[in-house]
Amino acid sequence: MVLATFVGAIIGSYIGVLVLRWPSGEPTVGGRSRCDSCQRQLAWYDLLPLLSYLFLRGRCRYCKAAIDPVQAIAEWVGAILCGLAFYHLPLEIAAACALLFLLLLPLALLDARYLWLPDRLVIALALCGLLLGGLTSGGAELIMRLFAAAFAFALLEGLRRLFRAVRHKEGMGAGDPKLFAALALWLSPYDLPLLILIASTLGIAFALFLTFRKQSMQQLPFGSLLAAATVILVFVRL
Ligand SMILES: [Zn+2]
């Protein structure tokens, strides 16, 4: 479990880099990390997963500019979810869940920030779901799950188009139905309505919170909500 937490933090660290660099087309491997503000190259002790952000109190050591918290969030969430999975679940199921969570983490962060669910990540999630999904869903029939995925996609895609036709604006991103279909390969078909219910509840809670704070948002990141709902569902079910 300690090892899983550590590995989760390391992979979370890479996910943080991915989320920060991918949208602008920068290479995500290699290249030393620099402060975005003063361009000074960061030393290894500025880049320690989990700890550096806390020690530096979220500011650059040299110029005191605020550091993007996404990096630290990715590290902490990656570490906690991997640690919890291996603490709670039998080994092979924990490994499958950890993979599921680590694939969902960049999707959730990218959707929350850019309302963007990259197809390549969703396809990776779907392929891993085909191979390993049985472990996280108690081994439902594969054929049934493929049908469920097709139905899940058709349902959300239909709703998305209906909303757009009626309201003349986007209510849901184009990636959300694909993500839901990929998740249908990981989960039991019977759990899918519950997944939507949890995601919607989280969405309503989040929207209320924003209203309460007198903030507004163009569009809720439904992909992030689905990802969070999946984590909750996995821990409730397994
Ligand atoms: Zn700086």
JSON list of C-alpha atoms and ligand atoms in Angstrom, two decimals:
[
{"chain": "A", "resi": 1, "resn": "MET", "atom": "CA", "xyz": [0.00, 0.00, 0.00]},
{"chain": "A", "resi": 2, "resn": "VAL", "atom": "CA", "xyz": [2.89, 2.37, 0.81]},
{"chain": "A", "resi": 3, "resn": "LEU", "atom": "CA", "xyz": [4.54, 1.36, -2.45]},
{"chain": "A", "resi": 4, "resn": "ALA", "atom": "CA", "xyz": [1.25, 1.91, -4.33]},
{"chain": "A", "resi": 5, "resn": "THR", "atom": "CA", "xyz": [0.92, 5.38, -2.81]},
{"chain": "A", "resi": 6, "resn": "PHE", "atom": "CA", "xyz": [4.46, 6.18, -3.89]},
{"chain": "A", "resi": 7, "resn": "VAL", "atom": "CA", "xyz": [3.97, 4.86, -7.43]},
{"chain": "A", "resi": 8, "resn": "GLY", "atom": "CA", "xyz": [0.65, 6.74, -7.60]},
{"chain": "A", "resi": 9, "resn": "ALA", "atom": "CA", "xyz": [2.43, 9.98, -6.70]},
{"chain": "A", "resi": 10, "resn": "ILE", "atom": "CA", "xyz": [5.12, 9.44, -9.34]},
{"chain": "A", "resi": 11, "resn": "ILE", "atom": "CA", "xyz": [2.58, 8.67, -12.07]},
{"chain": "A", "resi": 12, "resn": "GLY", "atom": "CA", "xyz": [0.42, 11.54, -10.81]},
{"chain": "A", "resi": 13, "resn": "SER", "atom": "CA", "xyz": [3.44, 13.78, -11.23]},
{"chain": "A", "resi": 14, "resn": "TYR", "atom": "CA", "xyz": [3.71, 12.78, -14.88]},
{"chain": "A", "resi": 15, "resn": "ILE", "atom": "CA", "xyz": [-0.04, 13.25, -15.31]},
{"chain": "A", "resi": 16, "resn": "GLY", "atom": "CA", "xyz": [0.36, 16.79, -13.95]},
{"chain": "A", "resi": 17, "resn": "VAL", "atom": "CA", "xyz": [3.02, 17.54, -16.56]},
{"chain": "A", "resi": 18, "resn": "LEU", "atom": "CA", "xyz": [0.79, 16.01, -19.24]},
{"chain": "A", "resi": 19, "resn": "VAL", "atom": "CA", "xyz": [-2.19, 18.16, -18.25]},
{"chain": "A", "resi": 20, "resn": "LEU", "atom": "CA", "xyz": [-0.06, 21.32, -18.18]},
{"chain": "A", "resi": 21, "resn": "ARG", "atom": "CA", "xyz": [1.78, 20.73, -21.45]},
{"chain": "A", "resi": 22, "resn": "TRP", "atom": "CA", "xyz": [-0.45, 18.67, -23.74]},
{"chain": "A", "resi": 23, "resn": "PRO", "atom": "CA", "xyz": [-3.06, 21.36, -24.54]},
{"chain": "A", "resi": 24, "resn": "SER", "atom": "CA", "xyz": [-0.36, 23.74, -25.79]},
{"chain": "A", "resi": 25, "resn": "GLY", "atom": "CA", "xyz": [1.35, 21.03, -27.81]},
{"chain": "A", "resi": 26, "resn": "GLU", "atom": "CA", "xyz": [4.58, 20.99, -25.80]},
{"chain": "A", "resi": 27, "resn": "PRO", "atom": "CA", "xyz": [6.43, 17.68, -25.52]},
{"chain": "A", "resi": 28, "resn": "THR", "atom": "CA", "xyz": [5.35, 15.85, -22.38]},
{"chain": "A", "resi": 29, "resn": "VAL", "atom": "CA", "xyz": [8.50, 13.79, -21.95]},
{"chain": "A", "resi": 30, "resn": "GLY", "atom": "CA", "xyz": [11.92, 15.26, -21.33]},
{"chain": "A", "resi": 31, "resn": "GLY", "atom": "CA", "xyz": [12.72, 18.96, -21.11]},
{"chain": "A", "resi": 32, "resn": "ARG", "atom": "CA", "xyz": [13.66, 20.35, -17.73]},
{"chain": "A", "resi": 33, "resn": "SER", "atom": "CA", "xyz": [10.94, 22.05, -15.76]},
{"chain": "A", "resi": 34, "resn": "ARG", "atom": "CA", "xyz": [11.11, 25.80, -15.55]},
{"chain": "A", "resi": 35, "resn": "CYS", "atom": "CA", "xyz": [9.19, 28.39, -13.63]},
{"chain": "A", "resi": 36, "resn": "ASP", "atom": "CA", "xyz": [6.60, 29.83, -16.03]},
{"chain": "A", "resi": 37, "resn": "SER", "atom": "CA", "xyz": [7.13, 33.24, -14.54]},
{"chain": "A", "resi": 38, "resn": "CYS", "atom": "CA", "xyz": [10.91, 33.77, -14.16]},
{"chain": "A", "resi": 39, "resn": "GLN", "atom": "CA", "xyz": [12.02, 30.97, -16.54]},
{"chain": "A", "resi": 40, "resn": "ARG", "atom": "CA", "xyz": [14.52, 29.78, -13.98]},
{"chain": "A", "resi": 41, "resn": "GLN", "atom": "CA", "xyz": [15.29, 26.07, -14.20]},
{"chain": "A", "resi": 42, "resn": "LEU", "atom": "CA", "xyz": [13.92, 24.20, -11.21]},
{"chain": "A", "resi": 43, "resn": "ALA", "atom": "CA", "xyz": [16.16, 21.96, -9.11]},
{"chain": "A", "resi": 44, "resn": "TRP", "atom": "CA", "xyz": [15.24, 18.39, -8.18]},
{"chain": "A", "resi": 45, "resn": "TYR", "atom": "CA", "xyz": [14.17, 19.49, -4.71]},
{"chain": "A", "resi": 46, "resn": "ASP", "atom": "CA", "xyz": [11.65, 21.86, -6.27]},
{"chain": "A", "resi": 47, "resn": "LEU", "atom": "CA", "xyz": [10.06, 18.94, -8.08]},
{"chain": "A", "resi": 48, "resn": "LEU", "atom": "CA", "xyz": [9.58, 16.36, -5.32]},
{"chain": "A", "resi": 49, "resn": "PRO", "atom": "CA", "xyz": [6.14, 14.81, -5.75]},
{"chain": "A", "resi": 50, "resn": "LEU", "atom": "CA", "xyz": [3.67, 15.61, -2.96]},
{"chain": "A", "resi": 51, "resn": "LEU", "atom": "CA", "xyz": [6.11, 17.64, -0.87]},
{"chain": "A", "resi": 52, "resn": "SER", "atom": "CA", "xyz": [7.61, 20.49, -2.89]},
{"chain": "A", "resi": 53, "resn": "TYR", "atom": "CA", "xyz": [4.34, 22.32, -3.41]},
{"chain": "A", "resi": 54, "resn": "LEU", "atom": "CA", "xyz": [3.66, 22.26, 0.34]},
{"chain": "A", "resi": 55, "resn": "PHE", "atom": "CA", "xyz": [7.18, 23.33, 1.32]},
{"chain": "A", "resi": 56, "resn": "LEU", "atom": "CA", "xyz": [7.14, 26.17, -1.18]},
{"chain": "A", "resi": 57, "resn": "ARG", "atom": "CA", "xyz": [3.55, 27.06, -0.17]},
{"chain": "A", "resi": 58, "resn": "GLY", "atom": "CA", "xyz": [2.57, 27.08, -3.83]},
{"chain": "A", "resi": 59, "resn": "ARG", "atom": "CA", "xyz": [5.07, 29.73, -4.85]},
{"chain": "A", "resi": 60, "resn": "CYS", "atom": "CA", "xyz": [8.27, 29.75, -6.91]},
{"chain": "A", "resi": 61, "resn": "ARG", "atom": "CA", "xyz": [11.40, 29.69, -4.73]},
{"chain": "A", "resi": 62, "resn": "TYR", "atom": "CA", "xyz": [13.03, 32.43, -6.80]},
{"chain": "A", "resi": 63, "resn": "CYS", "atom": "CA", "xyz": [10.38, 34.89, -7.93]},
{"chain": "A", "resi": 64, "resn": "LYS", "atom": "CA", "xyz": [7.48, 33.95, -5.58]},
{"chain": "A", "resi": 65, "resn": "ALA", "atom": "CA", "xyz": [5.06, 33.69, -8.48]},
{"chain": "A", "resi": 66, "resn": "ALA", "atom": "CA", "xyz": [2.16, 31.34, -7.76]},
{"chain": "A", "resi": 67, "resn": "ILE", "atom": "CA", "xyz": [2.68, 27.82, -9.10]},
{"chain": "A", "resi": 68, "resn": "ASP", "atom": "CA", "xyz": [-0.15, 26.12, -10.96]},
{"chain": "A", "resi": 69, "resn": "PRO", "atom": "CA", "xyz": [-1.73, 23.76, -8.37]},
{"chain": "A", "resi": 70, "resn": "VAL", "atom": "CA", "xyz": [-2.70, 21.19, -11.05]},
{"chain": "A", "resi": 71, "resn": "GLN", "atom": "CA", "xyz": [0.66, 19.46, -10.63]},
{"chain": "A", "resi": 72, "resn": "ALA", "atom": "CA", "xyz": [0.21, 19.04, -6.89]},
{"chain": "A", "resi": 73, "resn": "ILE", "atom": "CA", "xyz": [-3.45, 18.02, -7.25]},
{"chain": "A", "resi": 74, "resn": "ALA", "atom": "CA", "xyz": [-2.52, 15.31, -9.76]},
{"chain": "A", "resi": 75, "resn": "GLU", "atom": "CA", "xyz": [0.21, 13.97, -7.44]},
{"chain": "A", "resi": 76, "resn": "TRP", "atom": "CA", "xyz": [-1.97, 13.90, -4.33]},
{"chain": "A", "resi": 77, "resn": "VAL", "atom": "CA", "xyz": [-5.04, 12.44, -6.01]},
{"chain": "A", "resi": 78, "resn": "GLY", "atom": "CA", "xyz": [-2.92, 9.82, -7.81]},
{"chain": "A", "resi": 79, "resn": "ALA", "atom": "CA", "xyz": [-1.20, 8.84, -4.55]},
{"chain": "A", "resi": 80, "resn": "ILE", "atom": "CA", "xyz": [-4.38, 8.71, -2.46]},
{"chain": "A", "resi": 81, "resn": "LEU", "atom": "CA", "xyz": [-6.45, 6.75, -5.00]},
{"chain": "A", "resi": 82, "resn": "CYS", "atom": "CA", "xyz": [-3.70, 4.17, -5.61]},
{"chain": "A", "resi": 83, "resn": "GLY", "atom": "CA", "xyz": [-3.05, 3.83, -1.89]},
{"chain": "A", "resi": 84, "resn": "LEU", "atom": "CA", "xyz": [-6.77, 3.39, -1.12]},
{"chain": "A", "resi": 85, "resn": "ALA", "atom": "CA", "xyz": [-7.23, 0.85, -3.93]},
{"chain": "A", "resi": 86, "resn": "PHE", "atom": "CA", "xyz": [-4.42, -1.37, -2.62]},
{"chain": "A", "resi": 87, "resn": "TYR", "atom": "CA", "xyz": [-5.50, -0.88, 0.99]},
{"chain": "A", "resi": 88, "resn": "HIS", "atom": "CA", "xyz": [-9.13, -1.86, 0.34]},
{"chain": "A", "resi": 89, "resn": "LEU", "atom": "CA", "xyz": [-9.10, -4.40, -2.46]},
{"chain": "A", "resi": 90, "resn": "PRO", "atom": "CA", "xyz": [-7.52, -7.76, -3.32]},
{"chain": "A", "resi": 91, "resn": "LEU", "atom": "CA", "xyz": [-4.29, -7.37, -5.24]},
{"chain": "A", "resi": 92, "resn": "GLU", "atom": "CA", "xyz": [-5.30, -8.00, -8.87]},
{"chain": "A", "resi": 93, "resn": "ILE", "atom": "CA", "xyz": [-8.54, -6.01, -8.52]},
{"chain": "A", "resi": 94, "resn": "ALA", "atom": "CA", "xyz": [-6.59, -3.18, -6.86]},
{"chain": "A", "resi": 95, "resn": "ALA", "atom": "CA", "xyz": [-4.15, -3.12, -9.78]},
{"chain": "A", "resi": 96, "resn": "ALA", "atom": "CA", "xyz": [-7.00, -2.89, -12.30]},
{"chain": "A", "resi": 97, "resn": "CYS", "atom": "CA", "xyz": [-8.70, -0.14, -10.25]},
{"chain": "A", "resi": 98, "resn": "ALA", "atom": "CA", "xyz": [-5.46, 1.81, -9.92]},
{"chain": "A", "resi": 99, "resn": "LEU", "atom": "CA", "xyz": [-5.05, 1.69, -13.70]},
{"chain": "A", "resi": 100, "resn": "LEU", "atom": "CA", "xyz": [-8.66, 2.82, -14.14]},
{"chain": "A", "resi": 101, "resn": "PHE", "atom": "CA", "xyz": [-8.14, 5.74, -11.74]},
{"chain": "A", "resi": 102, "resn": "LEU", "atom": "CA", "xyz": [-4.83, 6.79, -13.31]},
{"chain": "A", "resi": 103, "resn": "LEU", "atom": "CA", "xyz": [-6.43, 6.82, -16.77]},
{"chain": "A", "resi": 104, "resn": "LEU", "atom": "CA", "xyz": [-9.38, 8.84, -15.47]},
{"chain": "A", "resi": 105, "resn": "LEU", "atom": "CA", "xyz": [-7.24, 11.38, -13.60]},
{"chain": "A", "resi": 106, "resn": "PRO", "atom": "CA", "xyz": [-5.82, 13.22, -16.66]},
{"chain": "A", "resi": 107, "resn": "LEU", "atom": "CA", "xyz": [-9.24, 13.06, -18.35]},
{"chain": "A", "resi": 108, "resn": "ALA", "atom": "CA", "xyz": [-10.91, 14.61, -15.30]},
{"chain": "A", "resi": 109, "resn": "LEU", "atom": "CA", "xyz": [-8.29, 17.37, -15.02]},
{"chain": "A", "resi": 110, "resn": "LEU", "atom": "CA", "xyz": [-8.28, 18.19, -18.74]},
{"chain": "A", "resi": 111, "resn": "ASP", "atom": "CA", "xyz": [-12.08, 18.27, -18.82]},
{"chain": "A", "resi": 112, "resn": "ALA", "atom": "CA", "xyz": [-12.30, 20.43, -15.71]},
{"chain": "A", "resi": 113, "resn": "ARG", "atom": "CA", "xyz": [-9.87, 22.94, -17.14]},
{"chain": "A", "resi": 114, "resn": "TYR", "atom": "CA", "xyz": [-10.37, 22.85, -20.91]},
{"chain": "A", "resi": 115, "resn": "LEU", "atom": "CA", "xyz": [-13.62, 20.91, -21.34]},
{"chain": "A", "resi": 116, "resn": "TRP", "atom": "CA", "xyz": [-11.52, 18.57, -23.43]},
{"chain": "A", "resi": 117, "resn": "LEU", "atom": "CA", "xyz": [-11.49, 14.77, -23.34]},
{"chain": "A", "resi": 118, "resn": "PRO", "atom": "CA", "xyz": [-8.73, 13.67, -25.75]},
{"chain": "A", "resi": 119, "resn": "ASP", "atom": "CA", "xyz": [-9.87, 10.75, -27.93]},
{"chain": "A", "resi": 120, "resn": "ARG", "atom": "CA", "xyz": [-6.53, 8.98, -27.48]},
{"chain": "A", "resi": 121, "resn": "LEU", "atom": "CA", "xyz": [-6.99, 8.76, -23.71]},
{"chain": "A", "resi": 122, "resn": "VAL", "atom": "CA", "xyz": [-10.62, 7.67, -24.01]},
{"chain": "A", "resi": 123, "resn": "ILE", "atom": "CA", "xyz": [-9.60, 4.94, -26.49]},
{"chain": "A", "resi": 124, "resn": "ALA", "atom": "CA", "xyz": [-6.85, 3.76, -24.11]},
{"chain": "A", "resi": 125, "resn": "LEU", "atom": "CA", "xyz": [-9.45, 3.65, -21.33]},
{"chain": "A", "resi": 126, "resn": "ALA", "atom": "CA", "xyz": [-11.82, 1.62, -23.52]},
{"chain": "A", "resi": 127, "resn": "LEU", "atom": "CA", "xyz": [-9.12, -0.87, -24.58]},
{"chain": "A", "resi": 128, "resn": "CYS", "atom": "CA", "xyz": [-7.96, -1.42, -21.00]},
{"chain": "A", "resi": 129, "resn": "GLY", "atom": "CA", "xyz": [-11.62, -1.79, -20.03]},
{"chain": "A", "resi": 130, "resn": "LEU", "atom": "CA", "xyz": [-12.05, -4.56, -22.60]},
{"chain": "A", "resi": 131, "resn": "LEU", "atom": "CA", "xyz": [-9.01, -6.38, -21.22]},
{"chain": "A", "resi": 132, "resn": "LEU", "atom": "CA", "xyz": [-9.42, -5.78, -17.48]},
{"chain": "A", "resi": 133, "resn": "GLY", "atom": "CA", "xyz": [-12.96, -4.53, -16.92]},
{"chain": "A", "resi": 134, "resn": "GLY", "atom": "CA", "xyz": [-14.08, -7.95, -15.70]},
{"chain": "A", "resi": 135, "resn": "LEU", "atom": "CA", "xyz": [-11.96, -7.50, -12.59]},
{"chain": "A", "resi": 136, "resn": "THR", "atom": "CA", "xyz": [-13.65, -4.27, -11.50]},
{"chain": "A", "resi": 137, "resn": "SER", "atom": "CA", "xyz": [-17.20, -5.31, -12.32]},
{"chain": "A", "resi": 138, "resn": "GLY", "atom": "CA", "xyz": [-17.29, -8.82, -10.92]},
{"chain": "A", "resi": 139, "resn": "GLY", "atom": "CA", "xyz": [-16.91, -10.43, -14.36]},
{"chain": "A", "resi": 140, "resn": "ALA", "atom": "CA", "xyz": [-20.09, -9.63, -16.25]},
{"chain": "A", "resi": 141, "resn": "GLU", "atom": "CA", "xyz": [-20.34, -11.07, -19.76]},
{"chain": "A", "resi": 142, "resn": "LEU", "atom": "CA", "xyz": [-18.16, -9.29, -22.29]},
{"chain": "A", "resi": 143, "resn": "ILE", "atom": "CA", "xyz": [-20.77, -9.30, -25.06]},
{"chain": "A", "resi": 144, "resn": "MET", "atom": "CA", "xyz": [-23.33, -7.78, -22.72]},
{"chain": "A", "resi": 145, "resn": "ARG", "atom": "CA", "xyz": [-20.84, -5.10, -21.79]},
{"chain": "A", "resi": 146, "resn": "LEU", "atom": "CA", "xyz": [-20.15, -4.24, -25.44]},
{"chain": "A", "resi": 147, "resn": "PHE", "atom": "CA", "xyz": [-23.89, -3.82, -25.99]},
{"chain": "A", "resi": 148, "resn": "ALA", "atom": "CA", "xyz": [-24.09, -1.68, -22.85]},
{"chain": "A", "resi": 149, "resn": "ALA", "atom": "CA", "xyz": [-21.24, 0.51, -24.14]},
{"chain": "A", "resi": 150, "resn": "ALA", "atom": "CA", "xyz": [-22.98, 1.00, -27.50]},
{"chain": "A", "resi": 151, "resn": "PHE", "atom": "CA", "xyz": [-26.26, 1.78, -25.73]},
{"chain": "A", "resi": 152, "resn": "ALA", "atom": "CA", "xyz": [-24.51, 4.14, -23.29]},
{"chain": "A", "resi": 153, "resn": "PHE", "atom": "CA", "xyz": [-22.93, 6.05, -26.16]},
{"chain": "A", "resi": 154, "resn": "ALA", "atom": "CA", "xyz": [-26.17, 6.21, -28.17]},
{"chain": "A", "resi": 155, "resn": "LEU", "atom": "CA", "xyz": [-28.12, 7.43, -25.16]},
{"chain": "A", "resi": 156, "resn": "LEU", "atom": "CA", "xyz": [-25.80, 10.31, -24.18]},
{"chain": "A", "resi": 157, "resn": "GLU", "atom": "CA", "xyz": [-25.06, 11.24, -27.81]},
{"chain": "A", "resi": 158, "resn": "GLY", "atom": "CA", "xyz": [-28.80, 11.38, -28.47]},
{"chain": "A", "resi": 159, "resn": "LEU", "atom": "CA", "xyz": [-29.37, 13.57, -25.40]},
{"chain": "A", "resi": 160, "resn": "ARG", "atom": "CA", "xyz": [-26.48, 15.82, -26.41]},
{"chain": "A", "resi": 161, "resn": "ARG", "atom": "CA", "xyz": [-27.88, 16.36, -29.91]},
{"chain": "A", "resi": 162, "resn": "LEU", "atom": "CA", "xyz": [-31.40, 16.84, -28.61]},
{"chain": "A", "resi": 163, "resn": "PHE", "atom": "CA", "xyz": [-30.21, 19.49, -26.16]},
{"chain": "A", "resi": 164, "resn": "ARG", "atom": "CA", "xyz": [-28.27, 21.25, -28.91]},
{"chain": "A", "resi": 165, "resn": "ALA", "atom": "CA", "xyz": [-31.24, 21.18, -31.27]},
{"chain": "A", "resi": 166, "resn": "VAL", "atom": "CA", "xyz": [-33.67, 22.50, -28.65]},
{"chain": "A", "resi": 167, "resn": "ARG", "atom": "CA", "xyz": [-31.50, 25.00, -26.79]},
{"chain": "A", "resi": 168, "resn": "HIS", "atom": "CA", "xyz": [-29.11, 25.98, -29.61]},
{"chain": "A", "resi": 169, "resn": "LYS", "atom": "CA", "xyz": [-26.12, 25.64, -27.34]},
{"chain": "A", "resi": 170, "resn": "GLU", "atom": "CA", "xyz": [-23.86, 22.86, -26.12]},
{"chain": "A", "resi": 171, "resn": "GLY", "atom": "CA", "xyz": [-25.04, 21.16, -22.94]},
{"chain": "A", "resi": 172, "resn": "MET", "atom": "CA", "xyz": [-22.45, 18.43, -23.02]},
{"chain": "A", "resi": 173, "resn": "GLY", "atom": "CA", "xyz": [-19.08, 18.00, -24.69]},
{"chain": "A", "resi": 174, "resn": "ALA", "atom": "CA", "xyz": [-18.65, 15.70, -27.68]},
{"chain": "A", "resi": 175, "resn": "GLY", "atom": "CA", "xyz": [-16.27, 13.57, -25.60]},
{"chain": "A", "resi": 176, "resn": "ASP", "atom": "CA", "xyz": [-18.70, 12.83, -22.77]},
{"chain": "A", "resi": 177, "resn": "PRO", "atom": "CA", "xyz": [-20.72, 10.09, -24.57]},
{"chain": "A", "resi": 178, "resn": "LYS", "atom": "CA", "xyz": [-17.44, 8.42, -25.62]},
{"chain": "A", "resi": 179, "resn": "LEU", "atom": "CA", "xyz": [-16.14, 8.49, -22.04]},
{"chain": "A", "resi": 180, "resn": "PHE", "atom": "CA", "xyz": [-19.41, 7.03, -20.74]},
{"chain": "A", "resi": 181, "resn": "ALA", "atom": "CA", "xyz": [-19.16, 4.21, -23.31]},
{"chain": "A", "resi": 182, "resn": "ALA", "atom": "CA", "xyz": [-15.54, 3.50, -22.31]},
{"chain": "A", "resi": 183, "resn": "LEU", "atom": "CA", "xyz": [-16.61, 3.33, -18.65]},
{"chain": "A", "resi": 184, "resn": "ALA", "atom": "CA", "xyz": [-19.38, 0.88, -19.59]},
{"chain": "A", "resi": 185, "resn": "LEU", "atom": "CA", "xyz": [-16.60, -1.58, -20.49]},
{"chain": "A", "resi": 186, "resn": "TRP", "atom": "CA", "xyz": [-15.17, -1.30, -16.97]},
{"chain": "A", "resi": 187, "resn": "LEU", "atom": "CA", "xyz": [-18.39, -1.48, -14.98]},
{"chain": "A", "resi": 188, "resn": "SER", "atom": "CA", "xyz": [-21.32, -3.82, -14.74]},
{"chain": "A", "resi": 189, "resn": "PRO", "atom": "CA", "xyz": [-24.23, -2.70, -16.97]},
{"chain": "A", "resi": 190, "resn": "TYR", "atom": "CA", "xyz": [-26.45, -2.64, -13.89]},
{"chain": "A", "resi": 191, "resn": "ASP", "atom": "CA", "xyz": [-24.24, 0.00, -12.32]},
{"chain": "A", "resi": 192, "resn": "LEU", "atom": "CA", "xyz": [-24.46, 2.45, -15.22]},
{"chain": "A", "resi": 193, "resn": "PRO", "atom": "CA", "xyz": [-27.74, 4.16, -14.15]},
{"chain": "A", "resi": 194, "resn": "LEU", "atom": "CA", "xyz": [-26.22, 4.59, -10.68]},
{"chain": "A", "resi": 195, "resn": "LEU", "atom": "CA", "xyz": [-23.09, 6.08, -12.26]},
{"chain": "A", "resi": 196, "resn": "ILE", "atom": "CA", "xyz": [-25.16, 8.70, -14.10]},
{"chain": "A", "resi": 197, "resn": "LEU", "atom": "CA", "xyz": [-27.13, 9.39, -10.92]},
{"chain": "A", "resi": 198, "resn": "ILE", "atom": "CA", "xyz": [-23.97, 9.97, -8.84]},
{"chain": "A", "resi": 199, "resn": "ALA", "atom": "CA", "xyz": [-22.41, 12.14, -11.57]},
{"chain": "A", "resi": 200, "resn": "SER", "atom": "CA", "xyz": [-25.58, 14.24, -11.88]},
{"chain": "A", "resi": 201, "resn": "THR", "atom": "CA", "xyz": [-25.83, 14.63, -8.10]},
{"chain": "A", "resi": 202, "resn": "LEU", "atom": "CA", "xyz": [-22.23, 15.80, -7.98]},
{"chain": "A", "resi": 203, "resn": "GLY", "atom": "CA", "xyz": [-23.00, 18.18, -10.85]},
{"chain": "A", "resi": 204, "resn": "ILE", "atom": "CA", "xyz": [-26.02, 19.66, -9.08]},
{"chain": "A", "resi": 205, "resn": "ALA", "atom": "CA", "xyz": [-24.03, 20.01, -5.84]},
{"chain": "A", "resi": 206, "resn": "PHE", "atom": "CA", "xyz": [-21.22, 21.72, -7.74]},
{"chain": "A", "resi": 207, "resn": "ALA", "atom": "CA", "xyz": [-23.64, 24.06, -9.56]},
{"chain": "A", "resi": 208, "resn": "LEU", "atom": "CA", "xyz": [-25.29, 24.99, -6.24]},
{"chain": "A", "resi": 209, "resn": "PHE", "atom": "CA", "xyz": [-21.88, 25.64, -4.73]},
{"chain": "A", "resi": 210, "resn": "LEU", "atom": "CA", "xyz": [-21.03, 27.96, -7.65]},
{"chain": "A", "resi": 211, "resn": "THR", "atom": "CA", "xyz": [-24.35, 29.80, -7.29]},
{"chain": "A", "resi": 212, "resn": "PHE", "atom": "CA", "xyz": [-23.69, 30.13, -3.58]},
{"chain": "A", "resi": 213, "resn": "ARG", "atom": "CA", "xyz": [-20.27, 31.61, -4.34]},
{"chain": "A", "resi": 214, "resn": "LYS", "atom": "CA", "xyz": [-21.94, 33.86, -6.94]},
{"chain": "A", "resi": 215, "resn": "GLN", "atom": "CA", "xyz": [-19.79, 32.35, -9.67]},
{"chain": "A", "resi": 216, "resn": "SER", "atom": "CA", "xyz": [-21.00, 30.84, -12.87]},
{"chain": "A", "resi": 217, "resn": "MET", "atom": "CA", "xyz": [-19.68, 28.42, -15.40]},
{"chain": "A", "resi": 218, "resn": "GLN", "atom": "CA", "xyz": [-20.46, 28.14, -19.11]},
{"chain": "A", "resi": 219, "resn": "GLN", "atom": "CA", "xyz": [-20.73, 24.39, -19.03]},
{"chain": "A", "resi": 220, "resn": "LEU", "atom": "CA", "xyz": [-20.17, 21.81, -16.33]},
{"chain": "A", "resi": 221, "resn": "PRO", "atom": "CA", "xyz": [-17.32, 19.37, -17.06]},
{"chain": "A", "resi": 222, "resn": "PHE", "atom": "CA", "xyz": [-19.51, 16.27, -17.21]},
{"chain": "A", "resi": 223, "resn": "GLY", "atom": "CA", "xyz": [-16.47, 14.10, -17.96]},
{"chain": "A", "resi": 224, "resn": "SER", "atom": "CA", "xyz": [-14.85, 15.11, -14.66]},
{"chain": "A", "resi": 225, "resn": "LEU", "atom": "CA", "xyz": [-18.10, 14.35, -12.85]},
{"chain": "A", "resi": 226, "resn": "LEU", "atom": "CA", "xyz": [-18.29, 10.91, -14.51]},
{"chain": "A", "resi": 227, "resn": "ALA", "atom": "CA", "xyz": [-14.69, 10.22, -13.46]},
{"chain": "A", "resi": 228, "resn": "ALA", "atom": "CA", "xyz": [-15.38, 11.20, -9.83]},
{"chain": "A", "resi": 229, "resn": "ALA", "atom": "CA", "xyz": [-18.60, 9.17, -9.83]},
{"chain": "A", "resi": 230, "resn": "THR", "atom": "CA", "xyz": [-16.68, 6.12, -11.11]},
{"chain": "A", "resi": 231, "resn": "VAL", "atom": "CA", "xyz": [-14.23, 6.32, -8.22]},
{"chain": "A", "resi": 232, "resn": "ILE", "atom": "CA", "xyz": [-17.08, 6.56, -5.71]},
{"chain": "A", "resi": 233, "resn": "LEU", "atom": "CA", "xyz": [-18.94, 3.69, -7.36]},
{"chain": "A", "resi": 234, "resn": "VAL", "atom": "CA", "xyz": [-15.87, 1.42, -7.39]},
{"chain": "A", "resi": 235, "resn": "PHE", "atom": "CA", "xyz": [-15.25, 1.94, -3.67]},
{"chain": "A", "resi": 236, "resn": "VAL", "atom": "CA", "xyz": [-18.92, 1.49, -2.78]},
{"chain": "A", "resi": 237, "resn": "ARG", "atom": "CA", "xyz": [-19.27, -1.66, -4.88]},
{"chain": "A", "resi": 238, "resn": "LEU", "atom": "CA", "xyz": [-15.99, -3.48, -4.27]},
{"chain": "B", "resi": 1, "resn": "ZN", "atom": "ZN", "xyz": [9.87, 31.88, -10.70]}
]
